[in-house]
Amino acid sequence: MIWPSFFSRNPAPEADPALPLIDPIGEALAQTALQVDDPRRVLAVLRDLAMRAEPVTLFPADGGAPQCGRLVQVVEPGERVVVHVRGPQLPANGAALVVAAPEGLRLQFHADLTWQQQAGDLLSARAPLPASLLQLQRRRFTRQETPLGPALRAVFQAKGKRRVLTVDDLSLGGVGLRGPLAEHRDLAAGLRLERVRLELGSVVLMDLRLDICSRRAYKSFLAGEQLHFGCEFVDLGEASQQTVQKLLARMDQGTGAFQDTAL
């Protein structure tokens, strides 16, 4: 299947101003994107979007104005997706490109939309489940989940406060951090963290820079409401890169990487 990289479009006065306009995956990114055509995987991805009422942008194939809404339901049986949009009038039925950006990582699929008027200005678009999705790969580097036991944390100053977050995972490209929502709700994707101290058991990496690339809220049975931040290393020095590589090798082998100081 050929995936168009861009749909010509006009300004979208009908779009919900509270929702973002999400651009389609461009040609340059499409070369490294993953086409998902396993029906079970497609269904699982769409279910996940619907559970969170994920924001989406609909780009009509005829070049009309895009619509910003939410993917709210996967109907089974019947195998249909349902998107809700707010607007003054029903758009024309027809083909569209549906684009989402869960956790900041875009995916898109083609849909043949049928529109219906709901209560007030609420509009509903239904479409058969797509046969495939185009999805940006989540990481350039393999992620390793950190083992339980040792104290693994990141310490830094941000927005005038000292922050301490738990390290959930590590890769050559970055690190996943976790902390209470109540303490870190002011940290958002796009923020650069300076002078981060990464404490991985007995191994300490100093003065790192991290970009927050994604933020996800979830509820833990034991810890309550939490935030997970996907962070990318910025200009990681050669010595630090070598240390991270050795840590990942030890983790992969299950040899207690965080307890060994002889790296």
PDB file of N, CA, C and O in Angstrom, residues 167-235:
ATOM      1  N   VAL A 167      14.166   5.231  37.728  1.00  0.00           N
ATOM      2  CA  VAL A 167      14.519   4.784  36.385  1.00  0.00           C
ATOM      3  C   VAL A 167      13.782   3.483  36.095  1.00  0.00           C
ATOM      4  O   VAL A 167      13.956   2.485  36.795  1.00  0.00           O
ATOM      5  N   ASP A 168      12.942   3.496  35.055  1.00  0.00           N
ATOM      6  CA  ASP A 168      12.178   2.303  34.662  1.00  0.00           C
ATOM      7  C   ASP A 168      12.889   1.478  33.603  1.00  0.00           C
ATOM      8  O   ASP A 168      12.801   0.257  33.585  1.00  0.00           O
ATOM      9  N   ASP A 169      13.559   2.155  32.662  1.00  0.00           N
ATOM     10  CA  ASP A 169      14.212   1.444  31.570  1.00  0.00           C
ATOM     11  C   ASP A 169      15.361   2.282  31.040  1.00  0.00           C
ATOM     12  O   ASP A 169      15.441   3.492  31.288  1.00  0.00           O
ATOM     13  N   LEU A 170      16.243   1.628  30.317  1.00  0.00           N
ATOM     14  CA  LEU A 170      17.461   2.276  29.830  1.00  0.00           C
ATOM     15  C   LEU A 170      17.786   1.757  28.443  1.00  0.00           C
ATOM     16  O   LEU A 170      17.569   0.586  28.129  1.00  0.00           O
ATOM     17  N   SER A 171      18.288   2.646  27.585  1.00  0.00           N
ATOM     18  CA  SER A 171      18.783   2.249  26.269  1.00  0.00           C
ATOM     19  C   SER A 171      19.927   3.184  25.905  1.00  0.00           C
ATOM     20  O   SER A 171      20.196   4.161  26.600  1.00  0.00           O
ATOM     21  N   LEU A 172      20.577   2.896  24.773  1.00  0.00           N
ATOM     22  CA  LEU A 172      21.643   3.788  24.308  1.00  0.00           C
ATOM     23  C   LEU A 172      21.089   5.155  23.920  1.00  0.00           C
ATOM     24  O   LEU A 172      21.817   6.137  23.903  1.00  0.00           O
ATOM     25  N   GLY A 173      19.788   5.198  23.611  1.00  0.00           N
ATOM     26  CA  GLY A 173      19.195   6.465  23.185  1.00  0.00           C
ATOM     27  C   GLY A 173      18.604   7.293  24.298  1.00  0.00           C
ATOM     28  O   GLY A 173      18.433   8.503  24.148  1.00  0.00           O
ATOM     29  N   GLY A 174      18.282   6.658  25.428  1.00  0.00           N
ATOM     30  CA  GLY A 174      17.635   7.437  26.475  1.00  0.00           C
ATOM     31  C   GLY A 174      17.228   6.589  27.657  1.00  0.00           C
ATOM     32  O   GLY A 174      17.699   5.456  27.840  1.00  0.00           O
ATOM     33  N   VAL A 175      16.301   7.132  28.435  1.00  0.00           N
ATOM     34  CA  VAL A 175      15.917   6.508  29.689  1.00  0.00           C
ATOM     35  C   VAL A 175      14.437   6.785  29.955  1.00  0.00           C
ATOM     36  O   VAL A 175      13.905   7.819  29.556  1.00  0.00           O
ATOM     37  N   GLY A 176      13.767   5.828  30.590  1.00  0.00           N
ATOM     38  CA  GLY A 176      12.394   6.015  31.021  1.00  0.00           C
ATOM     39  C   GLY A 176      12.359   6.323  32.502  1.00  0.00           C
ATOM     40  O   GLY A 176      12.966   5.604  33.303  1.00  0.00           O
ATOM     41  N   LEU A 177      11.671   7.394  32.881  1.00  0.00           N
ATOM     42  CA  LEU A 177      11.618   7.827  34.271  1.00  0.00           C
ATOM     43  C   LEU A 177      10.186   7.805  34.767  1.00  0.00           C
ATOM     44  O   LEU A 177       9.246   8.056  34.017  1.00  0.00           O
ATOM     45  N   ARG A 178      10.027   7.561  36.080  1.00  0.00           N
ATOM     46  CA  ARG A 178       8.695   7.458  36.673  1.00  0.00           C
ATOM     47  C   ARG A 178       8.668   8.198  38.002  1.00  0.00           C
ATOM     48  O   ARG A 178       9.631   8.173  38.770  1.00  0.00           O
ATOM     49  N   GLY A 179       7.529   8.869  38.279  1.00  0.00           N
ATOM     50  CA  GLY A 179       7.356   9.560  39.546  1.00  0.00           C
ATOM     51  C   GLY A 179       5.904   9.897  39.800  1.00  0.00           C
ATOM     52  O   GLY A 179       5.060   9.800  38.902  1.00  0.00           O
ATOM     53  N   PRO A 180       5.575  10.323  41.028  1.00  0.00           N
ATOM     54  CA  PRO A 180       4.185  10.651  41.369  1.00  0.00           C
ATOM     55  C   PRO A 180       3.649  11.817  40.553  1.00  0.00           C
ATOM     56  O   PRO A 180       4.330  12.834  40.380  1.00  0.00           O
ATOM     57  N   LEU A 181       2.427  11.683  40.070  1.00  0.00           N
ATOM     58  CA  LEU A 181       1.802  12.742  39.292  1.00  0.00           C
ATOM     59  C   LEU A 181       1.707  14.033  40.101  1.00  0.00           C
ATOM     60  O   LEU A 181       1.936  15.126  39.577  1.00  0.00           O
ATOM     61  N   ALA A 182       1.388  13.937  41.387  1.00  0.00           N
ATOM     62  CA  ALA A 182       1.211  15.128  42.216  1.00  0.00           C
ATOM     63  C   ALA A 182       2.468  15.969  42.299  1.00  0.00           C
ATOM     64  O   ALA A 182       2.409  17.187  42.434  1.00  0.00           O
ATOM     65  N   GLU A 183       3.626  15.339  42.195  1.00  0.00           N
ATOM     66  CA  GLU A 183       4.897  16.051  42.329  1.00  0.00           C
ATOM     67  C   GLU A 183       5.454  16.536  41.001  1.00  0.00           C
ATOM     68  O   GLU A 183       6.259  17.485  40.974  1.00  0.00           O
ATOM     69  N   HIS A 184       5.053  15.906  39.898  1.00  0.00           N
ATOM     70  CA  HIS A 184       5.718  16.187  38.615  1.00  0.00           C
ATOM     71  C   HIS A 184       4.742  16.525  37.491  1.00  0.00           C
ATOM     72  O   HIS A 184       5.097  16.445  36.318  1.00  0.00           O
ATOM     73  N   ARG A 185       3.522  16.945  37.827  1.00  0.00           N
ATOM     74  CA  ARG A 185       2.538  17.244  36.792  1.00  0.00           C
ATOM     75  C   ARG A 185       2.954  18.428  35.925  1.00  0.00           C
ATOM     76  O   ARG A 185       2.424  18.604  34.815  1.00  0.00           O
ATOM     77  N   ASP A 186       3.903  19.264  36.396  1.00  0.00           N
ATOM     78  CA  ASP A 186       4.338  20.428  35.620  1.00  0.00           C
ATOM     79  C   ASP A 186       5.439  20.100  34.616  1.00  0.00           C
ATOM     80  O   ASP A 186       5.885  20.973  33.876  1.00  0.00           O
ATOM     81  N   LEU A 187       5.911  18.857  34.577  1.00  0.00           N
ATOM     82  CA  LEU A 187       6.895  18.446  33.580  1.00  0.00           C
ATOM     83  C   LEU A 187       6.156  17.928  32.346  1.00  0.00           C
ATOM     84  O   LEU A 187       5.245  17.110  32.467  1.00  0.00           O
ATOM     85  N   ALA A 188       6.542  18.394  31.178  1.00  0.00           N
ATOM     86  CA  ALA A 188       5.812  18.059  29.955  1.00  0.00           C
ATOM     87  C   ALA A 188       6.775  17.688  28.844  1.00  0.00           C
ATOM     88  O   ALA A 188       7.973  18.008  28.888  1.00  0.00           O
ATOM     89  N   ALA A 189       6.258  17.003  27.828  1.00  0.00           N
ATOM     90  CA  ALA A 189       7.045  16.678  26.643  1.00  0.00           C
ATOM     91  C   ALA A 189       7.559  17.964  26.000  1.00  0.00           C
ATOM     92  O   ALA A 189       6.850  18.962  25.934  1.00  0.00           O
ATOM     93  N   GLY A 190       8.808  17.929  25.541  1.00  0.00           N
ATOM     94  CA  GLY A 190       9.429  19.101  24.945  1.00  0.00           C
ATOM     95  C   GLY A 190      10.375  19.823  25.881  1.00  0.00           C
ATOM     96  O   GLY A 190      11.174  20.663  25.444  1.00  0.00           O
ATOM     97  N   LEU A 191      10.322  19.499  27.177  1.00  0.00           N
ATOM     98  CA  LEU A 191      11.178  20.161  28.158  1.00  0.00           C
ATOM     99  C   LEU A 191      12.569  19.531  28.147  1.00  0.00           C
ATOM    100  O   LEU A 191      12.700  18.305  28.089  1.00  0.00           O
ATOM    101  N   ARG A 192      13.599  20.361  28.195  1.00  0.00           N
ATOM    102  CA  ARG A 192      14.973  19.861  28.303  1.00  0.00           C
ATOM    103  C   ARG A 192      15.414  19.893  29.763  1.00  0.00           C
ATOM    104  O   ARG A 192      15.292  20.913  30.441  1.00  0.00           O
ATOM    105  N   LEU A 193      15.938  18.782  30.229  1.00  0.00           N
ATOM    106  CA  LEU A 193      16.440  18.670  31.598  1.00  0.00           C
ATOM    107  C   LEU A 193      17.958  18.806  31.574  1.00  0.00           C
ATOM    108  O   LEU A 193      18.644  18.122  30.814  1.00  0.00           O
ATOM    109  N   GLU A 194      18.484  19.686  32.403  1.00  0.00           N
ATOM    110  CA  GLU A 194      19.913  19.956  32.445  1.00  0.00           C
ATOM    111  C   GLU A 194      20.530  19.384  33.724  1.00  0.00           C
ATOM    112  O   GLU A 194      19.870  19.258  34.755  1.00  0.00           O
ATOM    113  N   ARG A 195      21.813  19.026  33.626  1.00  0.00           N
ATOM    114  CA  ARG A 195      22.614  18.588  34.773  1.00  0.00           C
ATOM    115  C   ARG A 195      21.927  17.474  35.560  1.00  0.00           C
ATOM    116  O   ARG A 195      21.775  17.525  36.772  1.00  0.00           O
ATOM    117  N   VAL A 196      21.514  16.460  34.832  1.00  0.00           N
ATOM    118  CA  VAL A 196      20.838  15.315  35.447  1.00  0.00           C
ATOM    119  C   VAL A 196      21.891  14.362  36.013  1.00  0.00           C
ATOM    120  O   VAL A 196      22.882  14.027  35.353  1.00  0.00           O
ATOM    121  N   ARG A 197      21.654  13.914  37.242  1.00  0.00           N
ATOM    122  CA  ARG A 197      22.502  12.897  37.869  1.00  0.00           C
ATOM    123  C   ARG A 197      21.748  11.572  37.794  1.00  0.00           C
ATOM    124  O   ARG A 197      20.666  11.431  38.363  1.00  0.00           O
ATOM    125  N   LEU A 198      22.300  10.616  37.050  1.00  0.00           N
ATOM    126  CA  LEU A 198      21.676   9.317  36.864  1.00  0.00           C
ATOM    127  C   LEU A 198      22.379   8.312  37.761  1.00  0.00           C
ATOM    128  O   LEU A 198      23.567   8.017  37.576  1.00  0.00           O
ATOM    129  N   GLU A 199      21.665   7.819  38.757  1.00  0.00           N
ATOM    130  CA  GLU A 199      22.222   6.888  39.735  1.00  0.00           C
ATOM    131  C   GLU A 199      21.700   5.492  39.441  1.00  0.00           C
ATOM    132  O   GLU A 199      20.524   5.193  39.640  1.00  0.00           O
ATOM    133  N   LEU A 200      22.592   4.639  38.954  1.00  0.00           N
ATOM    134  CA  LEU A 200      22.242   3.280  38.569  1.00  0.00           C
ATOM    135  C   LEU A 200      22.982   2.319  39.492  1.00  0.00           C
ATOM    136  O   LEU A 200      24.005   1.740  39.141  1.00  0.00           O
ATOM    137  N   GLY A 201      22.449   2.185  40.713  1.00  0.00           N
ATOM    138  CA  GLY A 201      23.148   1.385  41.711  1.00  0.00           C
ATOM    139  C   GLY A 201      24.463   2.043  42.063  1.00  0.00           C
ATOM    140  O   GLY A 201      24.513   3.213  42.456  1.00  0.00           O
ATOM    141  N   SER A 202      25.555   1.318  41.891  1.00  0.00           N
ATOM    142  CA  SER A 202      26.875   1.846  42.218  1.00  0.00           C
ATOM    143  C   SER A 202      27.458   2.702  41.098  1.00  0.00           C
ATOM    144  O   SER A 202      28.515   3.317  41.262  1.00  0.00           O
ATOM    145  N   VAL A 203      26.782   2.750  39.949  1.00  0.00           N
ATOM    146  CA  VAL A 203      27.268   3.535  38.807  1.00  0.00           C
ATOM    147  C   VAL A 203      26.534   4.867  38.772  1.00  0.00           C
ATOM    148  O   VAL A 203      25.301   4.914  38.854  1.00  0.00           O
ATOM    149  N   VAL A 204      27.268   5.965  38.636  1.00  0.00           N
ATOM    150  CA  VAL A 204      26.680   7.303  38.608  1.00  0.00           C
ATOM    151  C   VAL A 204      27.154   8.031  37.355  1.00  0.00           C
ATOM    152  O   VAL A 204      28.360   8.102  37.085  1.00  0.00           O
ATOM    153  N   LEU A 205      26.201   8.557  36.592  1.00  0.00           N
ATOM    154  CA  LEU A 205      26.506   9.399  35.434  1.00  0.00           C
ATOM    155  C   LEU A 205      26.102  10.823  35.781  1.00  0.00           C
ATOM    156  O   LEU A 205      24.973  11.073  36.199  1.00  0.00           O
ATOM    157  N   MET A 206      27.031  11.754  35.594  1.00  0.00           N
ATOM    158  CA  MET A 206      26.832  13.134  36.043  1.00  0.00           C
ATOM    159  C   MET A 206      26.593  14.080  34.873  1.00  0.00           C
ATOM    160  O   MET A 206      27.039  13.848  33.753  1.00  0.00           O
ATOM    161  N   ASP A 207      25.908  15.177  35.180  1.00  0.00           N
ATOM    162  CA  ASP A 207      25.756  16.311  34.257  1.00  0.00           C
ATOM    163  C   ASP A 207      25.228  15.906  32.885  1.00  0.00           C
ATOM    164  O   ASP A 207      25.700  16.367  31.840  1.00  0.00           O
ATOM    165  N   LEU A 208      24.218  15.051  32.888  1.00  0.00           N
ATOM    166  CA  LEU A 208      23.597  14.650  31.631  1.00  0.00           C
ATOM    167  C   LEU A 208      22.534  15.662  31.230  1.00  0.00           C
ATOM    168  O   LEU A 208      21.965  16.367  32.062  1.00  0.00           O
ATOM    169  N   ARG A 209      22.247  15.685  29.930  1.00  0.00           N
ATOM    170  CA  ARG A 209      21.110  16.459  29.416  1.00  0.00           C
ATOM    171  C   ARG A 209      20.122  15.496  28.794  1.00  0.00           C
ATOM    172  O   ARG A 209      20.495  14.603  28.032  1.00  0.00           O
ATOM    173  N   LEU A 210      18.841  15.695  29.129  1.00  0.00           N
ATOM    174  CA  LEU A 210      17.775  14.840  28.621  1.00  0.00           C
ATOM    175  C   LEU A 210      16.654  15.693  28.052  1.00  0.00           C
ATOM    176  O   LEU A 210      16.305  16.721  28.622  1.00  0.00           O
ATOM    177  N   ASP A 211      16.083  15.261  26.935  1.00  0.00           N
ATOM    178  CA  ASP A 211      14.865  15.857  26.398  1.00  0.00           C
ATOM    179  C   ASP A 211      13.695  14.940  26.729  1.00  0.00           C
ATOM    180  O   ASP A 211      13.752  13.727  26.455  1.00  0.00           O
ATOM    181  N   ILE A 212      12.636  15.500  27.324  1.00  0.00           N
ATOM    182  CA  ILE A 212      11.424  14.720  27.555  1.00  0.00           C
ATOM    183  C   ILE A 212      10.667  14.615  26.236  1.00  0.00           C
ATOM    184  O   ILE A 212      10.212  15.618  25.688  1.00  0.00           O
ATOM    185  N   CYS A 213      10.550  13.391  25.707  1.00  0.00           N
ATOM    186  CA  CYS A 213       9.908  13.175  24.410  1.00  0.00           C
ATOM    187  C   CYS A 213       8.462  12.722  24.535  1.00  0.00           C
ATOM    188  O   CYS A 213       7.669  12.914  23.619  1.00  0.00           O
ATOM    189  N   SER A 214       8.121  12.092  25.649  1.00  0.00           N
ATOM    190  CA  SER A 214       6.745  11.627  25.833  1.00  0.00           C
ATOM    191  C   SER A 214       6.404  11.623  27.312  1.00  0.00           C
ATOM    192  O   SER A 214       7.281  11.547  28.176  1.00  0.00           O
ATOM    193  N   ARG A 215       5.129  11.723  27.581  1.00  0.00           N
ATOM    194  CA  ARG A 215       4.626  11.697  28.962  1.00  0.00           C
ATOM    195  C   ARG A 215       3.339  10.901  28.988  1.00  0.00           C
ATOM    196  O   ARG A 215       2.452  11.109  28.175  1.00  0.00           O
ATOM    197  N   ARG A 216       3.244   9.961  29.924  1.00  0.00           N
ATOM    198  CA  ARG A 216       2.058   9.100  30.022  1.00  0.00           C
ATOM    199  C   ARG A 216       1.641   8.977  31.482  1.00  0.00           C
ATOM    200  O   ARG A 216       2.471   8.683  32.348  1.00  0.00           O
ATOM    201  N   ALA A 217       0.381   9.206  31.757  1.00  0.00           N
ATOM    202  CA  ALA A 217      -0.151   9.060  33.109  1.00  0.00           C
ATOM    203  C   ALA A 217      -0.775   7.674  33.264  1.00  0.00           C
ATOM    204  O   ALA A 217      -1.374   7.144  32.341  1.00  0.00           O
ATOM    205  N   TYR A 218      -0.623   7.097  34.432  1.00  0.00           N
ATOM    206  CA  TYR A 218      -1.255   5.810  34.718  1.00  0.00           C
ATOM    207  C   TYR A 218      -1.437   5.683  36.227  1.00  0.00           C
ATOM    208  O   TYR A 218      -0.891   6.469  37.006  1.00  0.00           O
ATOM    209  N   LYS A 219      -2.198   4.688  36.642  1.00  0.00           N
ATOM    210  CA  LYS A 219      -2.473   4.491  38.061  1.00  0.00           C
ATOM    211  C   LYS A 219      -1.890   3.163  38.506  1.00  0.00           C
ATOM    212  O   LYS A 219      -2.187   2.118  37.935  1.00  0.00           O
ATOM    213  N   SER A 220      -1.057   3.211  39.531  1.00  0.00           N
ATOM    214  CA  SER A 220      -0.456   2.024  40.108  1.00  0.00           C
ATOM    215  C   SER A 220      -1.236   1.611  41.352  1.00  0.00           C
ATOM    216  O   SER A 220      -1.597   2.459  42.175  1.00  0.00           O
ATOM    217  N   PHE A 221      -1.478   0.305  41.503  1.00  0.00           N
ATOM    218  CA  PHE A 221      -2.226  -0.183  42.669  1.00  0.00           C
ATOM    219  C   PHE A 221      -1.500   0.177  43.958  1.00  0.00           C
ATOM    220  O   PHE A 221      -2.125   0.526  44.959  1.00  0.00           O
ATOM    221  N   LEU A 222      -0.171   0.106  43.951  1.00  0.00           N
ATOM    222  CA  LEU A 222       0.599   0.366  45.163  1.00  0.00           C
ATOM    223  C   LEU A 222       1.001   1.835  45.314  1.00  0.00           C
ATOM    224  O   LEU A 222       0.968   2.381  46.417  1.00  0.00           O
ATOM    225  N   ALA A 223       1.374   2.472  44.211  1.00  0.00           N
ATOM    226  CA  ALA A 223       1.950   3.819  44.292  1.00  0.00           C
ATOM    227  C   ALA A 223       0.975   4.932  43.939  1.00  0.00           C
ATOM    228  O   ALA A 223       1.310   6.109  44.087  1.00  0.00           O
ATOM    229  N   GLY A 224      -0.232   4.603  43.475  1.00  0.00           N
ATOM    230  CA  GLY A 224      -1.194   5.636  43.119  1.00  0.00           C
ATOM    231  C   GLY A 224      -0.944   6.216  41.736  1.00  0.00           C
ATOM    232  O   GLY A 224      -0.345   5.564  40.878  1.00  0.00           O
ATOM    233  N   GLU A 225      -1.374   7.443  41.510  1.00  0.00           N
ATOM    234  CA  GLU A 225      -1.258   8.072  40.191  1.00  0.00           C
ATOM    235  C   GLU A 225       0.202   8.420  39.897  1.00  0.00           C
ATOM    236  O   GLU A 225       0.863   9.107  40.680  1.00  0.00           O
ATOM    237  N   GLN A 226       0.673   7.945  38.751  1.00  0.00           N
ATOM    238  CA  GLN A 226       2.070   8.098  38.363  1.00  0.00           C
ATOM    239  C   GLN A 226       2.167   8.729  36.972  1.00  0.00           C
ATOM    240  O   GLN A 226       1.224   8.706  36.188  1.00  0.00           O
ATOM    241  N   LEU A 227       3.358   9.287  36.703  1.00  0.00           N
ATOM    242  CA  LEU A 227       3.702   9.763  35.361  1.00  0.00           C
ATOM    243  C   LEU A 227       4.936   9.015  34.886  1.00  0.00           C
ATOM    244  O   LEU A 227       5.888   8.825  35.654  1.00  0.00           O
ATOM    245  N   HIS A 228       4.912   8.586  33.633  1.00  0.00           N
ATOM    246  CA  HIS A 228       6.095   8.000  33.005  1.00  0.00           C
ATOM    247  C   HIS A 228       6.588   8.961  31.935  1.00  0.00           C
ATOM    248  O   HIS A 228       5.809   9.424  31.099  1.00  0.00           O
ATOM    249  N   PHE A 229       7.878   9.269  31.961  1.00  0.00           N
ATOM    250  CA  PHE A 229       8.488  10.186  30.995  1.00  0.00           C
ATOM    251  C   PHE A 229       9.496   9.413  30.139  1.00  0.00           C
ATOM    252  O   PHE A 229      10.426   8.790  30.672  1.00  0.00           O
ATOM    253  N   GLY A 230       9.299   9.456  28.831  1.00  0.00           N
ATOM    254  CA  GLY A 230      10.290   8.909  27.917  1.00  0.00           C
ATOM    255  C   GLY A 230      11.282   9.995  27.554  1.00  0.00           C
ATOM    256  O   GLY A 230      10.908  11.021  26.982  1.00  0.00           O
ATOM    257  N   CYS A 231      12.553   9.805  27.906  1.00  0.00           N
ATOM    258  CA  CYS A 231      13.571  10.848  27.752  1.00  0.00           C
ATOM    259  C   CYS A 231      14.683  10.387  26.814  1.00  0.00           C
ATOM    260  O   CYS A 231      15.079   9.215  26.825  1.00  0.00           O
ATOM    261  N   GLU A 232      15.187  11.333  26.037  1.00  0.00           N
ATOM    262  CA  GLU A 232      16.270  11.060  25.091  1.00  0.00           C
ATOM    263  C   GLU A 232      17.543  11.756  25.552  1.00  0.00           C
ATOM    264  O   GLU A 232      17.516  12.914  25.969  1.00  0.00           O
ATOM    265  N   PHE A 233      18.666  11.023  25.488  1.00  0.00           N
ATOM    266  CA  PHE A 233      19.955  11.637  25.810  1.00  0.00           C
ATOM    267  C   PHE A 233      20.288  12.716  24.777  1.00  0.00           C
ATOM    268  O   PHE A 233      20.061  12.541  23.580  1.00  0.00           O
ATOM    269  N   VAL A 234      20.851  13.820  25.232  1.00  0.00           N
ATOM    270  CA  VAL A 234      21.305  14.906  24.351  1.00  0.00           C
ATOM    271  C   VAL A 234      22.817  15.002  24.449  1.00  0.00           C
ATOM    272  O   VAL A 234      23.369  15.242  25.522  1.00  0.00           O
ATOM    273  N   ASP A 235      23.505  14.783  23.316  1.00  0.00           N
ATOM    274  CA  ASP A 235      24.969  14.910  23.260  1.00  0.00           C
ATOM    275  C   ASP A 235      25.644  14.111  24.375  1.00  0.00           C
ATOM    276  O   ASP A 235      26.485  14.623  25.128  1.00  0.00           O
TER     277      ASP A 235
END
